[in-house]
Coordinates of C-alpha atoms in Angstrom, one line a residue:
Chain A
M1 CA -3.2 -8.0 -35.2
E2 CA -0.2 -5.8 -35.1
V3 CA 1.4 -5.5 -31.6
G4 CA 1.4 -1.7 -31.7
V5 CA -2.4 -1.6 -32.3
T6 CA -3.1 -4.3 -29.7
T7 CA -1.0 -2.4 -27.1
L8 CA -2.9 0.8 -27.9
I9 CA -6.3 -0.9 -27.6
L10 CA -5.2 -2.6 -24.4
F11 CA -4.1 0.6 -22.6
A12 CA -7.0 2.6 -24.0
S13 CA -9.5 0.1 -22.5
L14 CA -7.6 0.1 -19.2
V15 CA -8.1 3.9 -19.0
A16 CA -11.7 3.7 -20.0
A17 CA -12.5 1.0 -17.5
L18 CA -10.6 2.8 -14.7
L19 CA -12.8 5.9 -15.2
T20 CA -16.0 3.9 -14.5
G21 CA -15.1 3.8 -10.8
L22 CA -14.9 0.0 -10.7
P23 CA -12.2 -1.0 -8.1
L24 CA -8.8 -1.3 -9.7
A25 CA -8.3 -4.9 -8.8
F26 CA -11.4 -5.9 -10.8
V27 CA -10.6 -3.6 -13.7
L28 CA -7.1 -5.1 -14.2
G29 CA -8.4 -8.6 -13.8
A30 CA -11.4 -8.2 -16.1
I31 CA -9.2 -6.7 -18.9
G32 CA -6.8 -9.6 -18.4
V33 CA -9.6 -12.1 -18.7
I34 CA -11.4 -10.5 -21.6
F35 CA -8.4 -10.0 -23.8
T36 CA -7.0 -13.4 -23.0
Y37 CA -10.4 -14.9 -24.1
F38 CA -10.5 -13.0 -27.4
M39 CA -6.9 -13.5 -28.3
W40 CA -6.3 -17.1 -27.4
G41 CA -9.8 -18.6 -26.7
P42 CA -11.4 -20.2 -23.6
F43 CA -8.6 -22.7 -22.9
A44 CA -6.1 -19.9 -22.2
L45 CA -8.3 -18.9 -19.2
M46 CA -6.9 -21.9 -17.4
A47 CA -3.7 -19.8 -16.9
I48 CA -5.5 -17.2 -14.8
P49 CA -6.2 -19.1 -11.5
A50 CA -2.8 -20.8 -11.8
N51 CA -1.3 -17.3 -12.0
T52 CA -3.3 -16.2 -8.9
L53 CA -2.1 -19.1 -6.8
G54 CA 1.4 -18.4 -8.0
V55 CA 1.1 -14.8 -6.7
M56 CA -0.2 -16.1 -3.4
Q57 CA 2.7 -18.4 -2.9
N58 CA 5.2 -15.6 -3.1
F59 CA 6.8 -15.4 0.3
I60 CA 7.6 -11.8 0.1
L61 CA 4.0 -10.7 -0.1
S62 CA 3.2 -12.1 3.3
A63 CA 5.2 -9.2 4.8
I64 CA 2.5 -6.8 3.7
P65 CA -0.2 -7.7 6.3
L66 CA 2.5 -8.1 9.0
F67 CA 3.9 -4.6 8.4
I68 CA 0.4 -3.1 8.2
F69 CA -0.6 -4.8 11.5
M70 CA 2.6 -3.6 13.2
G71 CA 1.8 0.0 12.2
L72 CA -1.8 -0.2 13.2
V73 CA -1.1 -1.6 16.6
L74 CA 1.5 1.0 17.4
Q75 CA -0.9 3.7 16.2
K76 CA -3.8 2.5 18.2
S77 CA -1.8 2.0 21.3
G78 CA -1.5 5.8 21.8
L79 CA 2.0 6.1 20.4
A80 CA 1.0 9.1 18.2
N81 CA -0.1 11.0 21.3
A82 CA 3.2 10.2 23.1
L83 CA 5.3 11.2 20.1
Y84 CA 3.5 14.4 19.7
D85 CA 3.7 15.2 23.4
T86 CA 7.5 14.6 23.3
V87 CA 8.0 16.8 20.2
H88 CA 5.9 19.5 21.7
K89 CA 8.1 19.6 24.8
W90 CA 11.4 19.4 23.0
A91 CA 10.8 21.6 20.0
G92 CA 8.0 23.9 21.1
G93 CA 10.5 26.6 22.1
L94 CA 11.9 26.9 18.6
R95 CA 10.2 29.2 16.0
G96 CA 8.4 26.7 13.7
G97 CA 9.4 23.9 16.1
L98 CA 6.1 22.2 16.2
A99 CA 5.9 22.0 12.4
M100 CA 9.4 20.7 12.2
G101 CA 8.7 18.2 15.0
T102 CA 5.6 17.1 13.0
V103 CA 7.8 16.2 10.1
V104 CA 10.1 14.2 12.5
I105 CA 7.1 12.3 13.8
C106 CA 6.0 11.6 10.3
M107 CA 9.4 10.2 9.5
I108 CA 9.2 7.9 12.6
F109 CA 5.7 6.9 11.6
A110 CA 7.0 6.2 8.1
A111 CA 9.5 3.8 9.6
M112 CA 6.8 2.0 11.6
T113 CA 4.2 1.6 8.9
G114 CA 4.4 0.6 5.3
T115 CA 1.7 2.9 4.0
S116 CA 1.1 6.6 3.7
G117 CA -2.3 7.5 5.2
G118 CA -1.7 6.8 8.8
A119 CA 0.7 9.6 9.6
T120 CA -1.3 12.2 7.8
V121 CA -4.5 11.2 9.6
S122 CA -3.1 10.9 13.1
M123 CA -1.0 14.1 12.8
G124 CA -3.9 15.9 11.3
V125 CA -6.1 15.0 14.3
L126 CA -3.4 15.8 16.9
A127 CA -0.9 18.3 15.6
L128 CA -3.1 20.4 13.3
P129 CA -5.5 21.8 16.0
S130 CA -2.7 22.2 18.5
M131 CA -0.5 24.2 16.0
L132 CA -3.4 26.3 14.9
D133 CA -4.2 27.1 18.6
R134 CA -0.6 28.2 19.0
G135 CA -1.0 30.7 16.2
Y136 CA 0.8 28.8 13.4
D137 CA 0.0 29.8 9.9
K138 CA -2.5 27.3 8.5
S139 CA -0.6 27.0 5.2
I140 CA 2.6 25.8 6.9
V141 CA 0.6 23.5 9.2
M142 CA -1.3 21.7 6.4
G143 CA 1.7 21.5 4.1
S144 CA 4.0 20.0 6.7
I145 CA 1.4 17.3 7.7
A146 CA 0.4 16.4 4.1
A147 CA 4.0 16.3 2.9
G148 CA 5.4 14.6 6.0
G149 CA 2.7 11.9 5.7
A150 CA 3.7 11.1 2.2
L151 CA 7.2 10.0 3.4
G152 CA 5.5 6.8 4.5
I153 CA 6.2 5.0 1.2
L154 CA 9.8 6.1 0.9
I155 CA 11.2 5.4 4.4
P156 CA 11.2 1.6 4.9
P157 CA 9.3 -0.5 5.5
S158 CA 7.2 0.3 2.5
V159 CA 4.4 -1.7 1.0
L160 CA 4.9 0.0 -2.4
M161 CA 8.5 -1.0 -2.4
I162 CA 7.5 -4.6 -1.8
V163 CA 5.1 -4.4 -4.8
Y164 CA 7.9 -2.8 -6.9
A165 CA 10.4 -5.4 -5.9
L166 CA 7.9 -8.2 -6.8
F167 CA 7.2 -6.9 -10.3
A168 CA 10.7 -5.8 -11.0
N169 CA 12.2 -9.0 -9.6
E170 CA 14.6 -7.1 -7.3
S171 CA 15.5 -7.6 -3.6
V172 CA 13.1 -6.0 -1.1
G173 CA 16.0 -5.6 1.4
A174 CA 18.0 -3.6 -1.2
L175 CA 15.1 -1.3 -2.0
F176 CA 14.4 -0.8 1.7
A177 CA 18.1 0.1 2.3
A178 CA 18.1 2.4 -0.8
G179 CA 15.1 4.3 0.6
V180 CA 16.7 5.3 3.9
F181 CA 18.9 8.2 2.8
P182 CA 16.5 9.7 0.2
G183 CA 13.9 9.6 3.0
L184 CA 16.1 11.3 5.4
L185 CA 17.1 13.8 2.8
M186 CA 13.5 14.7 2.0
G187 CA 12.5 15.0 5.6
G188 CA 15.6 17.1 6.3
V189 CA 14.8 19.4 3.3
F190 CA 11.2 19.9 4.7
I191 CA 12.5 20.7 8.1
L192 CA 15.1 23.2 6.7
Y193 CA 12.4 24.9 4.6
I194 CA 10.2 25.3 7.7
A195 CA 13.1 26.6 9.8
I196 CA 14.1 29.1 7.2
R197 CA 10.6 30.4 6.6
C198 CA 9.7 30.7 10.3
F199 CA 13.0 32.4 11.0
F200 CA 12.3 35.2 8.5
Q201 CA 8.5 35.4 8.9
K202 CA 8.2 35.8 12.7
D203 CA 4.4 35.3 12.9
I204 CA 3.9 32.1 10.9
G205 CA 5.3 29.7 13.5
P206 CA 5.6 31.5 16.9
A207 CA 7.7 29.8 19.6
I208 CA 6.0 28.8 22.8
P209 CA 6.4 31.5 25.5
M210 CA 9.2 31.1 28.0
D211 CA 7.0 30.5 31.0
E212 CA 5.0 27.7 29.3
R213 CA 8.1 25.7 28.4
P214 CA 8.7 22.4 30.3
S215 CA 11.7 21.7 32.5
W216 CA 14.4 19.3 31.4
A217 CA 13.1 16.7 33.8
E218 CA 9.7 16.8 32.0
K219 CA 11.4 16.7 28.7
F220 CA 13.3 13.5 29.6
R221 CA 10.2 12.0 31.2
A222 CA 8.4 12.5 27.9
L223 CA 11.1 10.5 26.0
R224 CA 10.3 7.4 28.0
S225 CA 7.1 6.5 26.3
V226 CA 8.6 6.7 22.8
I227 CA 11.8 4.9 23.3
L228 CA 10.5 1.4 23.0
P229 CA 8.8 1.8 19.7
I230 CA 11.8 3.5 18.3
V231 CA 14.0 0.6 19.4
L232 CA 11.6 -1.8 17.8
I233 CA 11.9 0.1 14.5
F234 CA 15.7 -0.2 14.6
I235 CA 15.5 -3.9 15.4
V236 CA 13.1 -4.6 12.5
L237 CA 15.1 -2.6 9.9
G238 CA 18.5 -3.9 11.3
V239 CA 17.3 -7.5 11.1
I240 CA 16.5 -7.0 7.4
F241 CA 19.6 -4.9 6.5
F242 CA 22.1 -7.2 8.1
G243 CA 20.4 -10.2 6.6
V244 CA 19.6 -11.8 9.9
A245 CA 16.0 -12.6 8.7
T246 CA 13.9 -12.2 5.6
P247 CA 11.7 -9.1 5.4
T248 CA 8.7 -11.3 6.1
E249 CA 10.3 -12.7 9.3
A250 CA 11.4 -9.2 10.3
A251 CA 7.8 -8.0 9.8
A252 CA 6.5 -10.8 12.0
I253 CA 9.0 -9.8 14.7
G254 CA 7.9 -6.2 14.3
A255 CA 4.2 -7.2 14.6
L256 CA 4.9 -9.2 17.8
G257 CA 7.0 -6.4 19.1
S258 CA 4.3 -3.9 18.5
I259 CA 1.9 -6.0 20.7
V260 CA 4.6 -6.1 23.4
C261 CA 5.1 -2.4 23.2
A262 CA 1.3 -1.8 23.5
M263 CA 1.2 -4.2 26.5
I264 CA 4.0 -2.4 28.3
S265 CA 2.4 1.0 27.7
G266 CA -0.8 -0.5 29.1
S267 CA -2.9 0.2 26.0
M268 CA -3.2 -3.4 24.8
N269 CA -6.7 -4.9 25.0
W270 CA -9.0 -7.2 23.1
K271 CA -10.6 -4.3 21.3
V272 CA -7.3 -3.0 19.9
L273 CA -6.2 -6.4 18.8
K274 CA -9.6 -7.1 17.1
E275 CA -9.8 -3.8 15.4
S276 CA -6.2 -3.9 14.2
S277 CA -6.8 -7.4 12.8
Y278 CA -10.0 -6.5 10.9
E279 CA -8.4 -3.3 9.6
T280 CA -5.3 -5.3 8.5
L281 CA -7.5 -7.7 6.6
K282 CA -9.2 -4.9 4.7
L283 CA -6.0 -3.0 3.9
S284 CA -4.1 -6.1 2.9
C285 CA -6.9 -7.4 0.7
M286 CA -7.1 -4.1 -1.0
V287 CA -3.4 -4.2 -1.9
V288 CA -3.0 -7.8 -2.7
W289 CA -6.2 -8.1 -4.7
I290 CA -4.8 -5.3 -6.9
I291 CA -1.7 -7.4 -7.2
I292 CA -3.8 -10.4 -8.2
G293 CA -5.6 -8.4 -10.9
G294 CA -2.4 -6.6 -11.8
S295 CA -0.4 -9.8 -12.4
C296 CA -3.2 -11.1 -14.6
F297 CA -3.0 -7.9 -16.6
A298 CA 0.8 -7.9 -16.6
A299 CA 0.9 -11.5 -17.8
L300 CA -1.3 -10.6 -20.7
Y301 CA 0.6 -7.6 -22.0
T302 CA 3.9 -9.5 -21.6
A303 CA 2.4 -12.3 -23.7
I304 CA 1.2 -10.0 -26.5
G305 CA 4.7 -8.5 -26.7
A306 CA 3.7 -5.0 -25.5
V307 CA 6.8 -4.8 -23.2
D308 CA 9.2 -5.5 -26.0
F309 CA 7.2 -3.2 -28.3
I310 CA 7.4 -0.2 -25.9
K311 CA 11.0 -0.9 -25.3
E312 CA 11.8 -0.9 -29.0
V313 CA 9.8 2.2 -29.7
I314 CA 11.4 4.2 -26.9
N315 CA 14.9 2.9 -27.6
A316 CA 14.6 4.0 -31.2
L317 CA 14.1 7.6 -30.2
P318 CA 17.0 9.7 -31.2
V319 CA 17.6 11.2 -27.7
S320 CA 19.9 10.7 -24.7
K321 CA 18.9 8.2 -22.1
Y322 CA 18.5 11.0 -19.6
V323 CA 15.8 12.6 -21.7
I324 CA 14.0 9.3 -21.7
L325 CA 14.4 9.0 -17.9
F326 CA 13.0 12.6 -17.6
G327 CA 10.1 11.7 -19.9
I328 CA 9.3 8.7 -17.7
Q329 CA 9.4 10.8 -14.6
L330 CA 7.1 13.3 -16.2
S331 CA 4.6 10.6 -17.2
F332 CA 4.7 9.3 -13.6
L333 CA 4.0 12.8 -12.3
V334 CA 0.9 13.1 -14.6
L335 CA -0.3 9.6 -13.6
G336 CA 0.2 10.5 -10.0
M337 CA -2.2 13.3 -10.3
L338 CA -4.9 10.9 -11.6
M339 CA -4.3 7.5 -10.1
D340 CA -3.6 5.6 -7.0
P341 CA 0.2 5.2 -6.6
G342 CA -0.1 1.5 -5.9
A343 CA -1.9 0.9 -9.2
I344 CA 0.7 3.0 -11.1
I345 CA 3.5 0.9 -9.7
M346 CA 1.7 -2.3 -10.6
I347 CA 1.0 -1.2 -14.2
C348 CA 4.2 0.6 -15.0
T349 CA 6.9 -1.5 -13.4
P350 CA 6.7 -4.5 -15.8
V351 CA 6.7 -2.0 -18.7
F352 CA 9.5 0.4 -17.6
V353 CA 11.9 -1.8 -15.7
P354 CA 13.1 -3.8 -18.8
L355 CA 13.4 -0.5 -20.6
I356 CA 15.4 1.0 -17.8
K357 CA 17.7 -2.0 -17.7
S358 CA 18.3 -1.9 -21.4
L359 CA 19.3 1.8 -21.0
G360 CA 21.9 0.7 -18.4
F361 CA 20.2 2.3 -15.4
D362 CA 20.1 0.6 -12.0
P363 CA 16.6 -0.8 -11.3
V364 CA 16.9 -0.3 -7.5
W365 CA 17.8 3.4 -8.1
F366 CA 14.9 3.7 -10.6
G367 CA 12.6 2.1 -8.0
I368 CA 13.5 4.8 -5.5
L369 CA 13.0 7.6 -8.1
F370 CA 9.6 5.9 -8.9
I371 CA 8.6 5.9 -5.2
M372 CA 9.8 9.5 -4.7
N373 CA 7.7 10.5 -7.7
M374 CA 4.7 8.7 -6.2
E375 CA 5.1 10.8 -3.1
M376 CA 4.2 13.8 -5.2
G377 CA 1.2 11.8 -6.4
Y378 CA -0.1 11.8 -2.8
L379 CA 0.0 15.7 -2.9
T380 CA -0.9 16.6 -6.4
P381 CA -4.6 17.4 -7.3
P382 CA -7.1 16.4 -8.5
F383 CA -6.4 12.9 -7.1
G384 CA -4.1 13.2 -4.2
F385 CA -4.9 11.0 -1.2
N386 CA -3.4 13.3 1.4
L387 CA -5.4 16.2 0.1
F388 CA -8.6 14.4 0.8
Y389 CA -7.4 13.2 4.2
M390 CA -6.5 16.8 5.0
K391 CA -9.9 18.1 3.8
A392 CA -11.6 15.7 6.1
I393 CA -9.7 16.9 9.1
V394 CA -9.4 20.7 8.7
P395 CA -11.7 23.2 10.4
P396 CA -14.8 24.2 8.4
G397 CA -13.3 27.6 7.2
V398 CA -10.4 26.0 5.3
T399 CA -11.2 25.5 1.6
M400 CA -9.7 23.0 -0.9
G401 CA -8.0 26.0 -2.5
D402 CA -6.2 26.7 0.8
I403 CA -5.0 23.1 0.9
Y404 CA -3.7 23.2 -2.7
K405 CA -1.8 26.4 -1.9
S406 CA -0.3 24.9 1.2
I407 CA 1.3 22.0 -0.6
I408 CA 2.9 23.9 -3.5
P409 CA 6.2 24.6 -1.8
F410 CA 6.4 21.0 -0.5
V411 CA 5.8 19.5 -4.0
L412 CA 8.5 21.7 -5.3
L413 CA 10.9 20.5 -2.6
Q414 CA 9.9 16.9 -3.4
A415 CA 10.8 17.6 -7.0
L416 CA 14.1 19.1 -5.9
C417 CA 14.9 15.9 -3.9
L418 CA 14.0 13.7 -6.9
F419 CA 16.3 15.8 -9.0
I420 CA 19.1 15.4 -6.4
I421 CA 18.8 11.6 -6.4
I422 CA 18.8 11.6 -10.2
I423 CA 22.1 13.5 -10.2
F424 CA 23.6 11.7 -7.2
P425 CA 22.4 8.0 -7.4
Q426 CA 25.0 7.2 -4.7
I427 CA 22.8 8.8 -2.0
A428 CA 20.3 6.0 -2.5
L429 CA 22.7 3.2 -3.6
W430 CA 25.6 3.3 -1.2
L431 CA 23.7 1.7 1.7
P432 CA 22.4 -1.3 -0.2
K433 CA 25.8 -1.8 -1.8
L434 CA 27.5 -1.7 1.6
L435 CA 25.1 -4.2 3.1
I436 CA 25.0 -6.7 0.2
H437 CA 28.8 -7.0 -0.2
Chain B
M1 CA -40.2 -8.2 -3.6
I2 CA -37.8 -5.6 -2.2
H3 CA -38.3 -7.2 1.2
I4 CA -37.1 -10.6 -0.1
L5 CA -34.1 -8.9 -1.9
K6 CA -33.1 -7.2 1.3
K7 CA -33.2 -10.5 3.1
V8 CA -30.9 -12.0 0.5
I9 CA -28.5 -9.1 0.7
G10 CA -28.5 -9.2 4.5
G11 CA -27.7 -12.9 4.4
I12 CA -24.8 -12.5 2.1
D13 CA -23.5 -9.6 4.1
A14 CA -23.6 -11.7 7.2
V15 CA -21.8 -14.6 5.6
N16 CA -18.9 -12.4 4.5
E17 CA -18.8 -10.5 7.8
R18 CA -18.4 -13.8 9.6
T19 CA -15.8 -15.2 7.2
G20 CA -13.8 -12.0 7.2
K21 CA -13.7 -11.9 10.9
I22 CA -12.6 -15.5 11.1
A23 CA -10.0 -15.0 8.3
S24 CA -8.5 -12.0 10.0
F25 CA -7.3 -14.2 12.8
L26 CA -5.1 -16.1 10.4
M27 CA -2.7 -13.2 10.7
P28 CA -1.7 -13.7 14.4
L29 CA -1.0 -17.3 13.3
L30 CA 1.3 -16.0 10.7
I31 CA 3.1 -13.9 13.3
I32 CA 3.6 -16.9 15.6
F33 CA 4.9 -19.2 12.9
E34 CA 7.3 -16.7 11.3
T35 CA 8.7 -15.7 14.7
Y36 CA 9.1 -19.4 15.7
E37 CA 11.0 -20.0 12.5
V38 CA 13.5 -17.2 13.4
I39 CA 13.9 -18.6 16.9
S40 CA 14.3 -22.2 15.8
R41 CA 16.9 -21.1 13.3
Y42 CA 19.1 -19.1 15.7
A43 CA 18.3 -20.5 19.1
F44 CA 18.1 -24.1 18.2
S45 CA 20.1 -23.7 14.9
H46 CA 17.5 -25.9 13.3
P47 CA 15.4 -24.3 10.6
T48 CA 12.0 -25.9 10.0
I49 CA 11.2 -27.4 6.7
W50 CA 7.5 -26.6 6.8
I51 CA 7.0 -23.0 8.0
T52 CA 7.8 -21.1 4.8
E53 CA 5.3 -23.3 2.8
L54 CA 2.7 -23.2 5.5
S55 CA 3.0 -19.4 5.9
A56 CA 2.5 -18.9 2.2
M57 CA -0.7 -21.0 2.4
I58 CA -2.0 -19.1 5.5
F59 CA -1.3 -15.9 3.7
G60 CA -3.1 -17.1 0.6
A61 CA -6.1 -18.1 2.5
F62 CA -6.1 -14.9 4.5
I63 CA -6.2 -12.8 1.3
L64 CA -8.5 -15.0 -0.8
L65 CA -11.1 -15.5 1.9
G66 CA -11.0 -11.8 2.8
G67 CA -11.9 -10.5 -0.6
G68 CA -15.6 -10.6 0.0
Y69 CA -15.3 -8.9 3.4
T70 CA -13.3 -6.2 1.9
L71 CA -15.9 -5.6 -0.8
R72 CA -18.7 -5.6 1.8
H73 CA -16.9 -2.7 3.5
G74 CA -16.2 -0.9 0.2
A75 CA -12.5 -1.0 0.9
H76 CA -11.3 -2.0 -2.6
A77 CA -9.6 1.1 -3.9
N78 CA -11.1 2.7 -7.0
M79 CA -10.5 5.7 -9.1
D80 CA -13.3 8.2 -8.4
I81 CA -12.1 11.2 -10.4
L82 CA -15.2 11.1 -12.7
Y83 CA -17.2 8.5 -10.8
G84 CA -17.2 10.7 -7.7
L85 CA -19.0 13.4 -9.6
L86 CA -22.0 11.2 -10.3
P87 CA -25.2 11.5 -8.3
K88 CA -26.3 8.6 -6.1
R89 CA -28.5 7.0 -8.8
G90 CA -25.8 7.6 -11.5
K91 CA -23.3 5.7 -9.4
A92 CA -25.7 2.9 -8.9
L93 CA -26.3 2.7 -12.6
M94 CA -22.6 2.7 -13.4
D95 CA -22.0 0.0 -10.8
L96 CA -24.7 -2.1 -12.4
I97 CA -23.0 -1.9 -15.8
T98 CA -19.5 -2.5 -14.5
F99 CA -20.8 -5.5 -12.5
F100 CA -20.3 -7.5 -15.7
L101 CA -16.6 -6.7 -15.8
F102 CA -16.4 -7.8 -12.2
L103 CA -18.3 -10.9 -13.1
A104 CA -15.9 -11.7 -16.0
F105 CA -12.9 -11.7 -13.7
V106 CA -14.2 -13.1 -10.5
G107 CA -16.4 -15.6 -12.4
V108 CA -13.3 -17.0 -14.2
L109 CA -11.4 -17.2 -10.9
F110 CA -14.3 -19.2 -9.4
W111 CA -14.9 -21.4 -12.4
Q112 CA -11.4 -22.1 -13.5
G113 CA -10.1 -22.0 -10.0
G114 CA -12.7 -24.6 -9.1
Q115 CA -11.5 -26.9 -11.9
L116 CA -7.9 -26.5 -10.8
A117 CA -8.8 -27.3 -7.2
W118 CA -11.0 -30.3 -8.3
R119 CA -8.1 -31.8 -10.4
S120 CA -5.8 -31.3 -7.4
L121 CA -8.3 -33.1 -5.1
A122 CA -9.0 -35.9 -7.6
M123 CA -5.3 -36.8 -7.7
L124 CA -4.7 -36.0 -4.0
E125 CA -1.9 -33.8 -5.1
H126 CA 0.9 -33.1 -2.7
D127 CA 3.6 -30.5 -3.0
S128 CA 6.9 -31.7 -4.5
T129 CA 9.0 -30.4 -1.5
E130 CA 10.6 -32.2 1.4
W131 CA 7.7 -31.5 3.7
A132 CA 5.2 -32.5 0.9
P133 CA 2.0 -31.1 2.3
P134 CA -1.3 -31.8 0.6
L135 CA -2.0 -29.0 -1.9
Y136 CA -5.7 -29.4 -2.5
Y137 CA -6.8 -27.7 0.7
F138 CA -4.9 -24.6 -0.3
K139 CA -6.1 -24.7 -3.9
M140 CA -9.7 -24.9 -2.7
T141 CA -9.4 -21.5 -1.0
L142 CA -9.3 -19.9 -4.4
P143 CA -12.8 -21.0 -5.6
I144 CA -14.2 -20.6 -2.1
G145 CA -12.7 -17.0 -1.8
A146 CA -13.8 -16.1 -5.4
G147 CA -17.2 -17.6 -4.6
L148 CA -17.6 -15.4 -1.5
L149 CA -16.4 -12.4 -3.5
L150 CA -18.9 -13.2 -6.3
L151 CA -21.7 -13.5 -3.7
Q152 CA -20.8 -10.1 -2.3
G153 CA -20.8 -8.7 -5.8
V154 CA -24.3 -10.0 -6.4
A155 CA -25.4 -8.4 -3.1
K156 CA -24.0 -5.1 -4.3
F157 CA -25.7 -5.6 -7.6
L158 CA -29.0 -6.0 -5.9
K159 CA -28.4 -3.0 -3.6
D160 CA -27.6 -0.9 -6.6
L161 CA -30.7 -2.1 -8.4
I162 CA -32.8 -1.0 -5.4
I163 CA -31.1 2.4 -5.3
L164 CA -31.7 2.8 -9.0
V165 CA -35.4 2.1 -8.6
K166 CA -36.2 3.7 -5.3
G167 CA -33.4 6.3 -5.0
E168 CA -32.2 4.8 -1.7
F169 CA -31.3 1.6 0.0

């Protein structure tokens, strides 16, 4: 069969199978198995378990459960409360301060966890009711929490970056380093937007009245409970960036450190440890089983020549390479509306990275663009994780329509940041270049 | 009949619940070994020859043995853009059909993974590294994990069958 036709059938059956609601891991694996069987016969199936064991022995993947565990323990040990309390005391006096502070907390959370859901859920539970009580406009409240929560995948550590690094054959450390400044940029842009809007529209983010503001002594006392976890974050990232230890080892240090932090704050007990462990198993299995299925699928379409085929077709287009890059970003945006970001990275990385390299683009930079684009995926309907989290948290009167409206300005800001990084790749790339040389 | 089916389902659930909870404690082990490696490299300037390999094996067992537990808790991510619109019975019917896709993948992992592990065991295969640990224990976690996942899939199939017939479980 001609490779173009096979490629088309392969991706069409992938889409059809995904729509049935079968978990992604099994969809990817099943398509891998079925196509392998019909194209090369039963003997070729031998390659599948060997492939799986190969994935399992990839050292870098063991960082995934460790980072997940670290984030969960810090979250369960009451850090979210402490952070919110601190921000409340320090920023409450500013107009829009609580919303800006929430973005800051989300950024700190993003640097503690590798995934995107945690910050949205815990800020939704803590910050949302408190801001609404203070008379904040619900649109700015929901938007800042949903958008801030999505920063989790861009600010290192990031599970999705590990997945990208694995399939693109790039260094995890370089990707982590490249995510730092785009992450700060995006958080900064959100904060600036909130500040400007609240400055001009007095009633959407009222400042806490003078007589309710805490004294400086209280402000500094609040800092005490958040200082340790923040030190831990700097240790973990520093250890990776300066090449002291591998990402996996750094993740283990972080996991151990999170237990120590929880012990010092007095919130460590058997229940926290047990629940975090069970939760870690579930979340890690979800991610890594998708990788198992995904590598089965990726091996298949590499073997049939689909990667080369797509590369040739796109390279033959009579357009500039920036038009191609733009087209790719647009397709990610559409996929992000429909699919889980993790699965998109798994499916698209082996297809697009060879193409990107042949166009002369930097694969680390492309990875950052990819991840930034996936952040929009968390916010864009119909399938945006953070929208569903938000719906589960908001008071009964708030409709899905209100939530959609609240995220529009933030999605536009995300697109703006993506555009900035496309024009100025140095923002992402200077840190990894500095650290590697 | 349904009574017996429910007993079977309950049994499978219990097996995976137990296995998952035990497997989840492989992770603290991973923390300890990896941290020890860093310490022994810097404090004793003496990196170990065995921790990287052992950690990969622990990680592999953790993930492979946890697959069934994760399915039992419905934590494998899926795309519910259309599926989410179906009524309860419709979902059950869809799951019954897609079970055969699940079976194709996990069945091959179980069957071919079993043969791989069996060949490894028959020749008492060791890794070709300096530490040279036996590989067959690790390779056996694949068919065992796939088997547990397969069992949980069967339990889910039976649950869906009951939902389809009776409208509820």
